Amino acid sequence: MNAKFGGQMINKEDLRKKFSKDYKKYYSVELFKEKGFERKQCKICKKYFWTSNPDRESCGDSSHEPYSFIKNKSINIEYEEFWNIFSNFFKENNHSIIDKYPVVSRWRNDLYYTIASIQDFQRIENNKMSFEYPANPLIVPQICLRFNDISNVGISGRHLTSFMMAGQHAFNYPNQGYWKDKTIQLNYDFLINKLKVNKNDLTYIEDVWAMGDFSEFGPCLESFSNGLELVNSVFTEFEYTNQIKELNSKVVDVGWGFERLIWFHSGSQTIYDTIFKKQLNYIYKQTGIKPDYEKYSKIAALSSNIDLTENNSKQLDIIMNLIDKKDYNEVIKPMQASYIITDHLRTLLFAISDGALPSNIGGGYNLRIILRRIFDLMEINNIDIDLIKIIELYSKDLKNLFKGLNQNIDEISKIFDIEKIRYNNTKKSALKIINTIIDKKQKLSPLKLKTLYESNGITPKFINSVAKQKNIEIDIDESYLELLKNDFIKKTKHKIQININVSDIQKTEKLYYLFKTEAEAKILKKDKNIIILDKSVFYPEGGGQESDLGTIDGIKLKNVQIINNVIVHELDQEVDFKINQKVKCIVNKERRLRLMAHHTATHLISNACRQVLGKHAWQEGSVKTYSKAHIDISHYKKLTEEQVKEIEQTVNNHIINGIKVSMEELERKDAEARFGFTIYQGHGVPAKKLRIIEIKDLNNNIIDAEACGGLHLINSESSIGLVKIIKTMRIHDGINRIEFVAGLAALDYFNELQNNIKNMSEAINADFDKVMQKVIQQFNEFQEYRKNYEIISKDLIKYISLDILNKNKQLHQNYIIEKLNYNRKLLRNIVLNITENNKGVLIVLYNDDFDVVCGSSSDQSAINFVKLDLLKIIKNSVFNGGGSEKICEGKLIFNNKL
Ligand SMILES: [Zn+2]
Ligand SMILES: [Zn+2]
């Protein structure tokens, strides 16, 4: 990976060389000297590493040597039991143990899921990263989700889609925290004394760690033993914007692969056999799959070499060839399927518990893929199990370490049921598509697979199974990788951008947060109709709330935006304001009030959705305008009428009983501690300080609290008025949109409804309050007419048909052309009646509008007749229409009209 800044290139390879050249400074620590670790260069990969074993020639990377910690009889240990050993070690060494953050990374705009423990403490403001931490140093049992290794899961023995990165973090060195010597000292002590790693088997490999954009980076030491990477110790000591700079506040970022530690300790054949033991036993017991550890042992140790994401699937073939094909299919494959199912279920438990849902968009897409992969595997391997039983086993195992994990089982069960129905429906319609692909021998490129999944929900495994039924071999298992979404999100904003350079302008004083609606301000910059002021009363578009409008020195405003903390005003017309001139700014108060009513109501609806639908109902987006607003809520099904009523009722009850809205600026960590992660609705807020909008009832009980930069009805709560939901719809799989009106906009809405009814009552000549009665009455009459019409028109068609045939009996032409003044539908019915009941006829009917219908029961083609012969008969015309040999229709257009 490269990054380019100001013409200067920076890449990992160069950094590796730079650190390596000065290894004493970057990698050497006291412990190495003290314990006799020497620096060597790996004979295989040429990386530098540290070892106390004079005979060792390779660095110890997994690809160089088999797992050699696997025991004949593995040690039984519970996940939480081993966590206590781990966390106690660090507690004794003065670390605070804190709770994990959610796996759904709501506080970040650029990531769906938490992928590393350090993410919990990173804050980004004005494109600059800083750290905020509840304790220093600390340990966090952070569950991370990573989908890029999915093809290795269940196969390599060590890969997982969710894992605990036990984060060991020390911040702000040298003012606080600690640095390399102490980090490696702790590392060594834990590995040697607690994990019982043999000193001679322990290696530290030198490497470089960097953020994707190289904004921060530093050297790192990876600890390996017996073919397994156990922990990576990163020393973040540099930043890079235009040039490399040493950080004043350095960070120790150690990621312990907790599942790998416990696996190493237990010595079972795969990581799954240690951490999913109970869950696997449940599958084996229910299905009769008999795990054969002796047969598996032929590949267990050598699996260290497997890494399918690195494109070395040949390695897999070599290893699988060590087992005879029958054993591979009958023993190993069902075991691997069980490993994958247990892994994926644990990931779904973590993700859904933290509010993610399987869907076709964003991070939910990855969850649907892994759930469908579970369904596929169950089907192919005849695994008939209750998935919720496994979920229950996990939440029981982990309930002390991850509080609340056992509170979502009902919801997960509902979600799985619905997903299963969708999966089955998809499969039915998919069969057809796949059969065509297979029959036509179309090539299945990753792109094609992606389209098949995205538009038809067809997974690669499913294609495989259909192919197998037809005895066709296509192996596309690995392609799951291609289907998954990248961890990083590129959010696109749909703001109407105003083009002006603001880099030379101080940030604008925000008077709208003081709820001012009038002020005098000074012009700082002007470009045609765009002006920048020293302070502004106008709220710029943001957080889904439209901007304030109003006037500046009497000239109307069109649009207000914020660019890097500078507020930019676009006026209706060009102005001749001078720099430093004072201008009078006046906000349109009614508009402001309407926007605020919609925004405060949005928070109430968002909260009511979580009450009515469940904890998974997160706000995914919202828009608040003058006349209406909408909020997008994640939910796995279409909202029912009852749910909508209940949401509406909940919100209005709060308003009728009285609410108080207040705003408080809080440190992010304090806000999270007080209100939880539900403060992040709709969008991430990476800043350190948060503006928390609290809605309380009159007894000061909190109804809702959200981090929000919008304007709210603080101290004027009564203006929210009635909230009326006017429409709901499923805009995506997993996302429901609720459209609503509040306050004056609600009044507008009802006035419009009333007007419509009034107009209708006049149109049908009924009293206003009897409109419904009259409509029903007239509709019933209409139905009666229609029934009669259909009976009569059938007779009429027969009669006209006979008449036409009789009239044309004497003619010696091989076609009939008649003009009849009926609409095209009736013409078509007559033509069909004639051609279906009489052989050897070609008939053309047309009307005054030159609608043409032609039918044929002779050997003449209808479409050819119209296109060739008819146009000779009716001159100067062109046929605009189409059809077949038997029937065609369209319109004649005359040349003079062309
Ligand atoms: Zn090596
Ligand atoms: Zn808000």
mmCIF file of N, CA, C and O in Angstrom, residues 371-452:
data_model
loop_
_atom_site.group_PDB
_atom_site.id
_atom_site.type_symbol
_atom_site.label_atom_id
_atom_site.label_comp_id
_atom_site.label_asym_id
_atom_site.label_seq_id
_atom_site.Cartn_x
_atom_site.Cartn_y
_atom_site.Cartn_z
ATOM 1 N N LEU A 371 -25.140 -15.840 7.096
ATOM 2 C CA LEU A 371 -26.310 -16.621 7.496
ATOM 3 C C LEU A 371 -26.731 -17.560 6.352
ATOM 4 O O LEU A 371 -27.044 -18.732 6.572
ATOM 5 N N ARG A 372 -26.701 -17.062 5.128
ATOM 6 C CA ARG A 372 -27.064 -17.914 3.987
ATOM 7 C C ARG A 372 -26.027 -19.018 3.779
ATOM 8 O O ARG A 372 -26.360 -20.115 3.343
ATOM 9 N N ARG A 373 -24.802 -18.698 4.128
ATOM 10 C CA ARG A 373 -23.763 -19.721 4.015
ATOM 11 C C ARG A 373 -24.052 -20.841 5.010
ATOM 12 O O ARG A 373 -23.863 -22.021 4.701
ATOM 13 N N ILE A 374 -24.541 -20.467 6.192
ATOM 14 C CA ILE A 374 -24.931 -21.482 7.180
ATOM 15 C C ILE A 374 -26.054 -22.354 6.605
ATOM 16 O O ILE A 374 -25.985 -23.583 6.645
ATOM 17 N N PHE A 375 -27.089 -21.706 6.041
ATOM 18 C CA PHE A 375 -28.204 -22.479 5.460
ATOM 19 C C PHE A 375 -27.705 -23.412 4.364
ATOM 20 O O PHE A 375 -28.104 -24.568 4.288
ATOM 21 N N ASP A 376 -26.833 -22.907 3.503
ATOM 22 C CA ASP A 376 -26.264 -23.730 2.431
ATOM 23 C C ASP A 376 -25.556 -24.954 2.991
ATOM 24 O O ASP A 376 -25.766 -26.076 2.549
ATOM 25 N N LEU A 377 -24.698 -24.706 3.986
ATOM 26 C CA LEU A 377 -23.902 -25.799 4.552
ATOM 27 C C LEU A 377 -24.782 -26.840 5.226
ATOM 28 O O LEU A 377 -24.516 -28.035 5.151
ATOM 29 N N MET A 378 -25.831 -26.358 5.891
ATOM 30 C CA MET A 378 -26.737 -27.299 6.555
ATOM 31 C C MET A 378 -27.389 -28.206 5.532
ATOM 32 O O MET A 378 -27.532 -29.405 5.738
ATOM 33 N N GLU A 379 -27.776 -27.594 4.407
ATOM 34 C CA GLU A 379 -28.462 -28.361 3.386
ATOM 35 C C GLU A 379 -27.532 -29.374 2.728
ATOM 36 O O GLU A 379 -27.859 -30.544 2.608
ATOM 37 N N ILE A 380 -26.363 -28.913 2.335
ATOM 38 C CA ILE A 380 -25.427 -29.769 1.620
ATOM 39 C C ILE A 380 -24.966 -30.935 2.494
ATOM 40 O O ILE A 380 -24.811 -32.057 2.041
ATOM 41 N N ASN A 381 -24.748 -30.655 3.788
ATOM 42 C CA ASN A 381 -24.215 -31.686 4.678
ATOM 43 C C ASN A 381 -25.293 -32.381 5.510
ATOM 44 O O ASN A 381 -24.975 -33.083 6.464
ATOM 45 N N ASN A 382 -26.552 -32.135 5.147
ATOM 46 C CA ASN A 382 -27.658 -32.739 5.894
ATOM 47 C C ASN A 382 -27.590 -32.465 7.387
ATOM 48 O O ASN A 382 -27.787 -33.359 8.202
ATOM 49 N N ILE A 383 -27.282 -31.226 7.727
ATOM 50 C CA ILE A 383 -27.186 -30.872 9.136
ATOM 51 C C ILE A 383 -28.517 -30.269 9.566
ATOM 52 O O ILE A 383 -28.874 -29.171 9.132
ATOM 53 N N ASP A 384 -29.260 -31.033 10.380
ATOM 54 C CA ASP A 384 -30.563 -30.550 10.812
ATOM 55 C C ASP A 384 -30.458 -30.186 12.295
ATOM 56 O O ASP A 384 -30.510 -31.048 13.167
ATOM 57 N N ILE A 385 -30.269 -28.904 12.561
ATOM 58 C CA ILE A 385 -30.073 -28.484 13.954
ATOM 59 C C ILE A 385 -30.873 -27.215 14.228
ATOM 60 O O ILE A 385 -31.280 -26.515 13.312
ATOM 61 N N ASP A 386 -31.085 -26.953 15.520
ATOM 62 C CA ASP A 386 -31.749 -25.722 15.921
ATOM 63 C C ASP A 386 -30.660 -24.666 16.165
ATOM 64 O O ASP A 386 -29.908 -24.745 17.144
ATOM 65 N N LEU A 387 -30.579 -23.712 15.255
ATOM 66 C CA LEU A 387 -29.505 -22.717 15.356
ATOM 67 C C LEU A 387 -29.590 -21.929 16.655
ATOM 68 O O LEU A 387 -28.572 -21.508 17.220
ATOM 69 N N ILE A 388 -30.806 -21.713 17.115
ATOM 70 C CA ILE A 388 -30.986 -20.904 18.335
ATOM 71 C C ILE A 388 -30.403 -21.619 19.554
ATOM 72 O O ILE A 388 -29.911 -20.990 20.483
ATOM 73 N N LYS A 389 -30.420 -22.962 19.541
ATOM 74 C CA LYS A 389 -29.796 -23.717 20.639
ATOM 75 C C LYS A 389 -28.322 -23.334 20.757
ATOM 76 O O LYS A 389 -27.788 -23.163 21.861
ATOM 77 N N ILE A 390 -27.675 -23.197 19.609
ATOM 78 C CA ILE A 390 -26.249 -22.851 19.617
ATOM 79 C C ILE A 390 -26.051 -21.419 20.103
ATOM 80 O O ILE A 390 -25.157 -21.131 20.897
ATOM 81 N N ILE A 391 -26.927 -20.535 19.655
ATOM 82 C CA ILE A 391 -26.885 -19.139 20.122
ATOM 83 C C ILE A 391 -27.033 -19.111 21.651
ATOM 84 O O ILE A 391 -26.323 -18.384 22.350
ATOM 85 N N GLU A 392 -27.950 -19.924 22.156
ATOM 86 C CA GLU A 392 -28.170 -19.963 23.614
ATOM 87 C C GLU A 392 -26.923 -20.448 24.346
ATOM 88 O O GLU A 392 -26.544 -19.908 25.384
ATOM 89 N N LEU A 393 -26.282 -21.467 23.777
ATOM 90 C CA LEU A 393 -25.059 -21.989 24.410
ATOM 91 C C LEU A 393 -23.991 -20.899 24.495
ATOM 92 O O LEU A 393 -23.313 -20.748 25.505
ATOM 93 N N TYR A 394 -23.863 -20.129 23.422
ATOM 94 C CA TYR A 394 -22.871 -19.034 23.434
ATOM 95 C C TYR A 394 -23.217 -17.989 24.479
ATOM 96 O O TYR A 394 -22.364 -17.553 25.238
ATOM 97 N N SER A 395 -24.487 -17.562 24.485
ATOM 98 C CA SER A 395 -24.800 -16.463 25.387
ATOM 99 C C SER A 395 -24.667 -16.909 26.842
ATOM 100 O O SER A 395 -24.363 -16.094 27.710
ATOM 101 N N LYS A 396 -24.845 -18.205 27.080
ATOM 102 C CA LYS A 396 -24.632 -18.711 28.442
ATOM 103 C C LYS A 396 -23.138 -18.696 28.778
ATOM 104 O O LYS A 396 -22.728 -18.259 29.849
ATOM 105 N N ASP A 397 -22.341 -19.156 27.824
ATOM 106 C CA ASP A 397 -20.881 -19.206 28.030
ATOM 107 C C ASP A 397 -20.291 -17.819 28.298
ATOM 108 O O ASP A 397 -19.305 -17.688 29.013
ATOM 109 N N LEU A 398 -20.847 -16.804 27.647
ATOM 110 C CA LEU A 398 -20.190 -15.495 27.621
ATOM 111 C C LEU A 398 -20.925 -14.439 28.440
ATOM 112 O O LEU A 398 -20.598 -13.258 28.360
ATOM 113 N N LYS A 399 -21.904 -14.874 29.227
ATOM 114 C CA LYS A 399 -22.798 -13.876 29.829
ATOM 115 C C LYS A 399 -22.119 -12.989 30.872
ATOM 116 O O LYS A 399 -22.542 -11.860 31.091
ATOM 117 N N ASN A 400 -21.078 -13.490 31.520
ATOM 118 C CA ASN A 400 -20.398 -12.652 32.525
ATOM 119 C C ASN A 400 -19.453 -11.655 31.875
ATOM 120 O O ASN A 400 -19.296 -10.538 32.329
ATOM 121 N N LEU A 401 -18.839 -12.099 30.803
ATOM 122 C CA LEU A 401 -17.865 -11.244 30.122
ATOM 123 C C LEU A 401 -18.564 -10.170 29.269
ATOM 124 O O LEU A 401 -18.129 -9.023 29.239
ATOM 125 N N PHE A 402 -19.651 -10.539 28.605
ATOM 126 C CA PHE A 402 -20.369 -9.587 27.746
ATOM 127 C C PHE A 402 -21.807 -9.478 28.217
ATOM 128 O O PHE A 402 -22.659 -10.275 27.841
ATOM 129 N N LYS A 403 -22.030 -8.480 29.040
ATOM 130 C CA LYS A 403 -23.360 -8.349 29.650
ATOM 131 C C LYS A 403 -24.421 -8.044 28.592
ATOM 132 O O LYS A 403 -24.185 -7.311 27.650
ATOM 133 N N GLY A 404 -25.573 -8.641 28.799
ATOM 134 C CA GLY A 404 -26.690 -8.346 27.900
ATOM 135 C C GLY A 404 -26.732 -9.233 26.674
ATOM 136 O O GLY A 404 -27.679 -9.177 25.896
ATOM 137 N N LEU A 405 -25.723 -10.082 26.516
ATOM 138 C CA LEU A 405 -25.665 -10.931 25.327
ATOM 139 C C LEU A 405 -26.826 -11.934 25.292
ATOM 140 O O LEU A 405 -27.234 -12.376 24.240
ATOM 141 N N ASN A 406 -27.362 -12.257 26.468
ATOM 142 C CA ASN A 406 -28.455 -13.241 26.499
ATOM 143 C C ASN A 406 -29.832 -12.582 26.418
ATOM 144 O O ASN A 406 -30.839 -13.225 26.587
ATOM 145 N N GLN A 407 -29.858 -11.261 26.159
ATOM 146 C CA GLN A 407 -31.157 -10.571 26.139
ATOM 147 C C GLN A 407 -31.760 -10.473 24.748
ATOM 148 O O GLN A 407 -32.829 -9.904 24.578
ATOM 149 N N ASN A 408 -31.065 -10.997 23.752
ATOM 150 C CA ASN A 408 -31.537 -10.779 22.380
ATOM 151 C C ASN A 408 -31.939 -12.064 21.667
ATOM 152 O O ASN A 408 -32.105 -12.064 20.455
ATOM 153 N N ILE A 409 -32.088 -13.136 22.438
ATOM 154 C CA ILE A 409 -32.280 -14.427 21.783
ATOM 155 C C ILE A 409 -33.607 -14.501 21.035
ATOM 156 O O ILE A 409 -33.661 -14.984 19.904
ATOM 157 N N ASP A 410 -34.676 -13.950 21.635
ATOM 158 C CA ASP A 410 -35.983 -13.976 20.956
ATOM 159 C C ASP A 410 -35.918 -13.238 19.634
ATOM 160 O O ASP A 410 -36.447 -13.694 18.618
ATOM 161 N N GLU A 411 -35.258 -12.090 19.696
ATOM 162 C CA GLU A 411 -35.162 -11.274 18.493
ATOM 163 C C GLU A 411 -34.355 -12.015 17.411
ATOM 164 O O GLU A 411 -34.738 -12.044 16.246
ATOM 165 N N ILE A 412 -33.247 -12.614 17.823
ATOM 166 C CA ILE A 412 -32.411 -13.350 16.870
ATOM 167 C C ILE A 412 -33.212 -14.494 16.248
ATOM 168 O O ILE A 412 -33.142 -14.744 15.048
ATOM 169 N N SER A 413 -34.015 -15.145 17.080
ATOM 170 C CA SER A 413 -34.821 -16.255 16.599
ATOM 171 C C SER A 413 -35.798 -15.778 15.520
ATOM 172 O O SER A 413 -35.945 -16.402 14.468
ATOM 173 N N LYS A 414 -36.444 -14.647 15.781
ATOM 174 C CA LYS A 414 -37.381 -14.080 14.788
ATOM 175 C C LYS A 414 -36.646 -13.751 13.483
ATOM 176 O O LYS A 414 -37.123 -14.034 12.386
ATOM 177 N N ILE A 415 -35.487 -13.137 13.629
ATOM 178 C CA ILE A 415 -34.722 -12.716 12.453
ATOM 179 C C ILE A 415 -34.300 -13.933 11.629
ATOM 180 O O ILE A 415 -34.423 -13.954 10.410
ATOM 181 N N PHE A 416 -33.845 -14.988 12.299
ATOM 182 C CA PHE A 416 -33.433 -16.207 11.596
ATOM 183 C C PHE A 416 -34.623 -16.816 10.842
ATOM 184 O O PHE A 416 -34.476 -17.265 9.706
ATOM 185 N N ASP A 417 -35.797 -16.827 11.490
ATOM 186 C CA ASP A 417 -36.978 -17.408 10.840
ATOM 187 C C ASP A 417 -37.298 -16.669 9.543
ATOM 188 O O ASP A 417 -37.547 -17.282 8.505
ATOM 189 N N ILE A 418 -37.291 -15.338 9.636
ATOM 190 C CA ILE A 418 -37.629 -14.541 8.456
ATOM 191 C C ILE A 418 -36.575 -14.716 7.368
ATOM 192 O O ILE A 418 -36.887 -14.870 6.193
ATOM 193 N N GLU A 419 -35.323 -14.742 7.794
ATOM 194 C CA GLU A 419 -34.245 -14.908 6.814
ATOM 195 C C GLU A 419 -34.337 -16.271 6.129
ATOM 196 O O GLU A 419 -33.998 -16.413 4.969
ATOM 197 N N LYS A 420 -34.785 -17.278 6.878
ATOM 198 C CA LYS A 420 -34.909 -18.626 6.307
ATOM 199 C C LYS A 420 -35.994 -18.638 5.236
ATOM 200 O O LYS A 420 -35.818 -19.226 4.169
ATOM 201 N N ILE A 421 -37.102 -17.969 5.514
ATOM 202 C CA ILE A 421 -38.188 -17.902 4.528
ATOM 203 C C ILE A 421 -37.690 -17.197 3.267
ATOM 204 O O ILE A 421 -37.901 -17.673 2.151
ATOM 205 N N ARG A 422 -36.983 -16.089 3.478
ATOM 206 C CA ARG A 422 -36.460 -15.353 2.314
ATOM 207 C C ARG A 422 -35.483 -16.222 1.521
ATOM 208 O O ARG A 422 -35.479 -16.212 0.296
ATOM 209 N N TYR A 423 -34.670 -16.958 2.249
ATOM 210 C CA TYR A 423 -33.679 -17.832 1.620
ATOM 211 C C TYR A 423 -34.379 -18.876 0.746
ATOM 212 O O TYR A 423 -33.997 -19.101 -0.403
ATOM 213 N N ASN A 424 -35.432 -19.483 1.303
ATOM 214 C CA ASN A 424 -36.149 -20.508 0.534
ATOM 215 C C ASN A 424 -36.816 -19.934 -0.699
ATOM 216 O O ASN A 424 -36.780 -20.532 -1.772
ATOM 217 N N ASN A 425 -37.425 -18.761 -0.536
ATOM 218 C CA ASN A 425 -38.074 -18.120 -1.695
ATOM 219 C C ASN A 425 -37.068 -17.810 -2.785
ATOM 220 O O ASN A 425 -37.307 -18.045 -3.965
ATOM 221 N N THR A 426 -35.942 -17.271 -2.342
ATOM 222 C CA THR A 426 -34.897 -16.921 -3.290
ATOM 223 C C THR A 426 -34.455 -18.142 -4.066
ATOM 224 O O THR A 426 -34.252 -18.103 -5.273
ATOM 225 N N LYS A 427 -34.310 -19.254 -3.329
ATOM 226 C CA LYS A 427 -33.789 -20.454 -3.957
ATOM 227 C C LYS A 427 -34.693 -20.939 -5.074
ATOM 228 O O LYS A 427 -34.226 -21.346 -6.134
ATOM 229 N N LYS A 428 -35.998 -20.867 -4.808
ATOM 230 C CA LYS A 428 -36.956 -21.315 -5.821
ATOM 231 C C LYS A 428 -36.748 -20.548 -7.122
ATOM 232 O O LYS A 428 -36.602 -21.124 -8.186
ATOM 233 N N SER A 429 -36.733 -19.218 -6.990
ATOM 234 C CA SER A 429 -36.601 -18.424 -8.217
ATOM 235 C C SER A 429 -35.186 -18.522 -8.787
ATOM 236 O O SER A 429 -34.974 -18.345 -9.981
ATOM 237 N N ALA A 430 -34.245 -18.849 -7.908
ATOM 238 C CA ALA A 430 -32.855 -18.894 -8.360
ATOM 239 C C ALA A 430 -32.571 -20.130 -9.207
ATOM 240 O O ALA A 430 -31.763 -20.086 -10.134
ATOM 241 N N LEU A 431 -33.261 -21.215 -8.896
ATOM 242 C CA LEU A 431 -33.011 -22.480 -9.596
ATOM 243 C C LEU A 431 -33.056 -22.299 -11.107
ATOM 244 O O LEU A 431 -32.185 -22.753 -11.832
ATOM 245 N N LYS A 432 -34.093 -21.596 -11.551
ATOM 246 C CA LYS A 432 -34.288 -21.351 -12.972
ATOM 247 C C LYS A 432 -33.070 -20.635 -13.559
ATOM 248 O O LYS A 432 -32.528 -21.052 -14.568
ATOM 249 N N ILE A 433 -32.700 -19.544 -12.889
ATOM 250 C CA ILE A 433 -31.593 -18.727 -13.394
ATOM 251 C C ILE A 433 -30.313 -19.554 -13.478
ATOM 252 O O ILE A 433 -29.604 -19.530 -14.475
ATOM 253 N N ILE A 434 -30.059 -20.324 -12.442
ATOM 254 C CA ILE A 434 -28.818 -21.106 -12.411
ATOM 255 C C ILE A 434 -28.813 -22.167 -13.508
ATOM 256 O O ILE A 434 -27.809 -22.372 -14.175
ATOM 257 N N ASN A 435 -29.968 -22.814 -13.676
ATOM 258 C CA ASN A 435 -30.040 -23.843 -14.711
ATOM 259 C C ASN A 435 -29.685 -23.281 -16.081
ATOM 260 O O ASN A 435 -28.968 -23.908 -16.853
ATOM 261 N N THR A 436 -30.186 -22.080 -16.351
ATOM 262 C CA THR A 436 -29.844 -21.448 -17.635
ATOM 263 C C THR A 436 -28.345 -21.214 -17.730
ATOM 264 O O THR A 436 -27.725 -21.487 -18.762
ATOM 265 N N ILE A 437 -27.787 -20.693 -16.634
ATOM 266 C CA ILE A 437 -26.348 -20.403 -16.642
ATOM 267 C C ILE A 437 -25.546 -21.673 -16.891
ATOM 268 O O ILE A 437 -24.635 -21.708 -17.720
ATOM 269 N N ILE A 438 -25.945 -22.732 -16.194
ATOM 270 C CA ILE A 438 -25.198 -23.983 -16.320
ATOM 271 C C ILE A 438 -25.385 -24.586 -17.714
ATOM 272 O O ILE A 438 -24.434 -25.006 -18.362
ATOM 273 N N ASP A 439 -26.638 -24.570 -18.179
ATOM 274 C CA ASP A 439 -26.903 -25.145 -19.497
ATOM 275 C C ASP A 439 -26.158 -24.396 -20.598
ATOM 276 O O ASP A 439 -25.646 -24.985 -21.531
ATOM 277 N N LYS A 440 -26.130 -23.083 -20.462
ATOM 278 C CA LYS A 440 -25.459 -22.290 -21.494
ATOM 279 C C LYS A 440 -23.958 -22.219 -21.265
ATOM 280 O O LYS A 440 -23.244 -21.519 -21.990
ATOM 281 N N LYS A 441 -23.506 -22.887 -20.204
ATOM 282 C CA LYS A 441 -22.084 -22.920 -19.849
ATOM 283 C C LYS A 441 -21.498 -21.505 -19.748
ATOM 284 O O LYS A 441 -20.376 -21.235 -20.179
ATOM 285 N N GLN A 442 -22.281 -20.593 -19.169
ATOM 286 C CA GLN A 442 -21.765 -19.226 -18.984
ATOM 287 C C GLN A 442 -20.656 -19.235 -17.935
ATOM 288 O O GLN A 442 -20.668 -20.030 -17.016
ATOM 289 N N LYS A 443 -19.739 -18.314 -18.098
ATOM 290 C CA LYS A 443 -18.624 -18.249 -17.157
ATOM 291 C C LYS A 443 -19.062 -17.511 -15.895
ATOM 292 O O LYS A 443 -19.763 -16.509 -15.956
ATOM 293 N N LEU A 444 -18.647 -18.059 -14.751
ATOM 294 C CA LEU A 444 -19.047 -17.434 -13.491
ATOM 295 C C LEU A 444 -17.889 -16.641 -12.900
ATOM 296 O O LEU A 444 -17.151 -17.125 -12.058
ATOM 297 N N SER A 445 -17.758 -15.448 -13.356
ATOM 298 C CA SER A 445 -16.706 -14.589 -12.822
ATOM 299 C C SER A 445 -17.159 -14.068 -11.464
ATOM 300 O O SER A 445 -18.347 -14.081 -11.157
ATOM 301 N N PRO A 446 -16.207 -13.623 -10.640
ATOM 302 C CA PRO A 446 -16.598 -13.037 -9.354
ATOM 303 C C PRO A 446 -17.636 -11.928 -9.523
ATOM 304 O O PRO A 446 -18.546 -11.811 -8.722
ATOM 305 N N LEU A 447 -17.499 -11.154 -10.585
ATOM 306 C CA LEU A 447 -18.450 -10.066 -10.816
ATOM 307 C C LEU A 447 -19.855 -10.618 -11.047
ATOM 308 O O LEU A 447 -20.833 -10.131 -10.506
ATOM 309 N N LYS A 448 -19.912 -11.673 -11.870
ATOM 310 C CA LYS A 448 -21.198 -12.312 -12.168
ATOM 311 C C LYS A 448 -21.804 -12.868 -10.870
ATOM 312 O O LYS A 448 -22.998 -12.729 -10.624
ATOM 313 N N LEU A 449 -20.952 -13.487 -10.043
ATOM 314 C CA LEU A 449 -21.430 -14.038 -8.774
ATOM 315 C C LEU A 449 -21.993 -12.939 -7.889
ATOM 316 O O LEU A 449 -23.002 -13.098 -7.223
ATOM 317 N N LYS A 450 -21.309 -11.799 -7.913
ATOM 318 C CA LYS A 450 -21.741 -10.673 -7.099
ATOM 319 C C LYS A 450 -23.115 -10.168 -7.558
ATOM 320 O O LYS A 450 -23.994 -9.935 -6.742
ATOM 321 N N THR A 451 -23.271 -10.062 -8.872
ATOM 322 C CA THR A 451 -24.565 -9.607 -9.390
ATOM 323 C C THR A 451 -25.650 -10.619 -9.045
ATOM 324 O O THR A 451 -26.752 -10.249 -8.653
ATOM 325 N N LEU A 452 -25.321 -11.900 -9.201
ATOM 326 C CA LEU A 452 -26.306 -12.940 -8.885
ATOM 327 C C LEU A 452 -26.731 -12.832 -7.432
ATOM 328 O O LEU A 452 -27.890 -13.006 -7.100
#
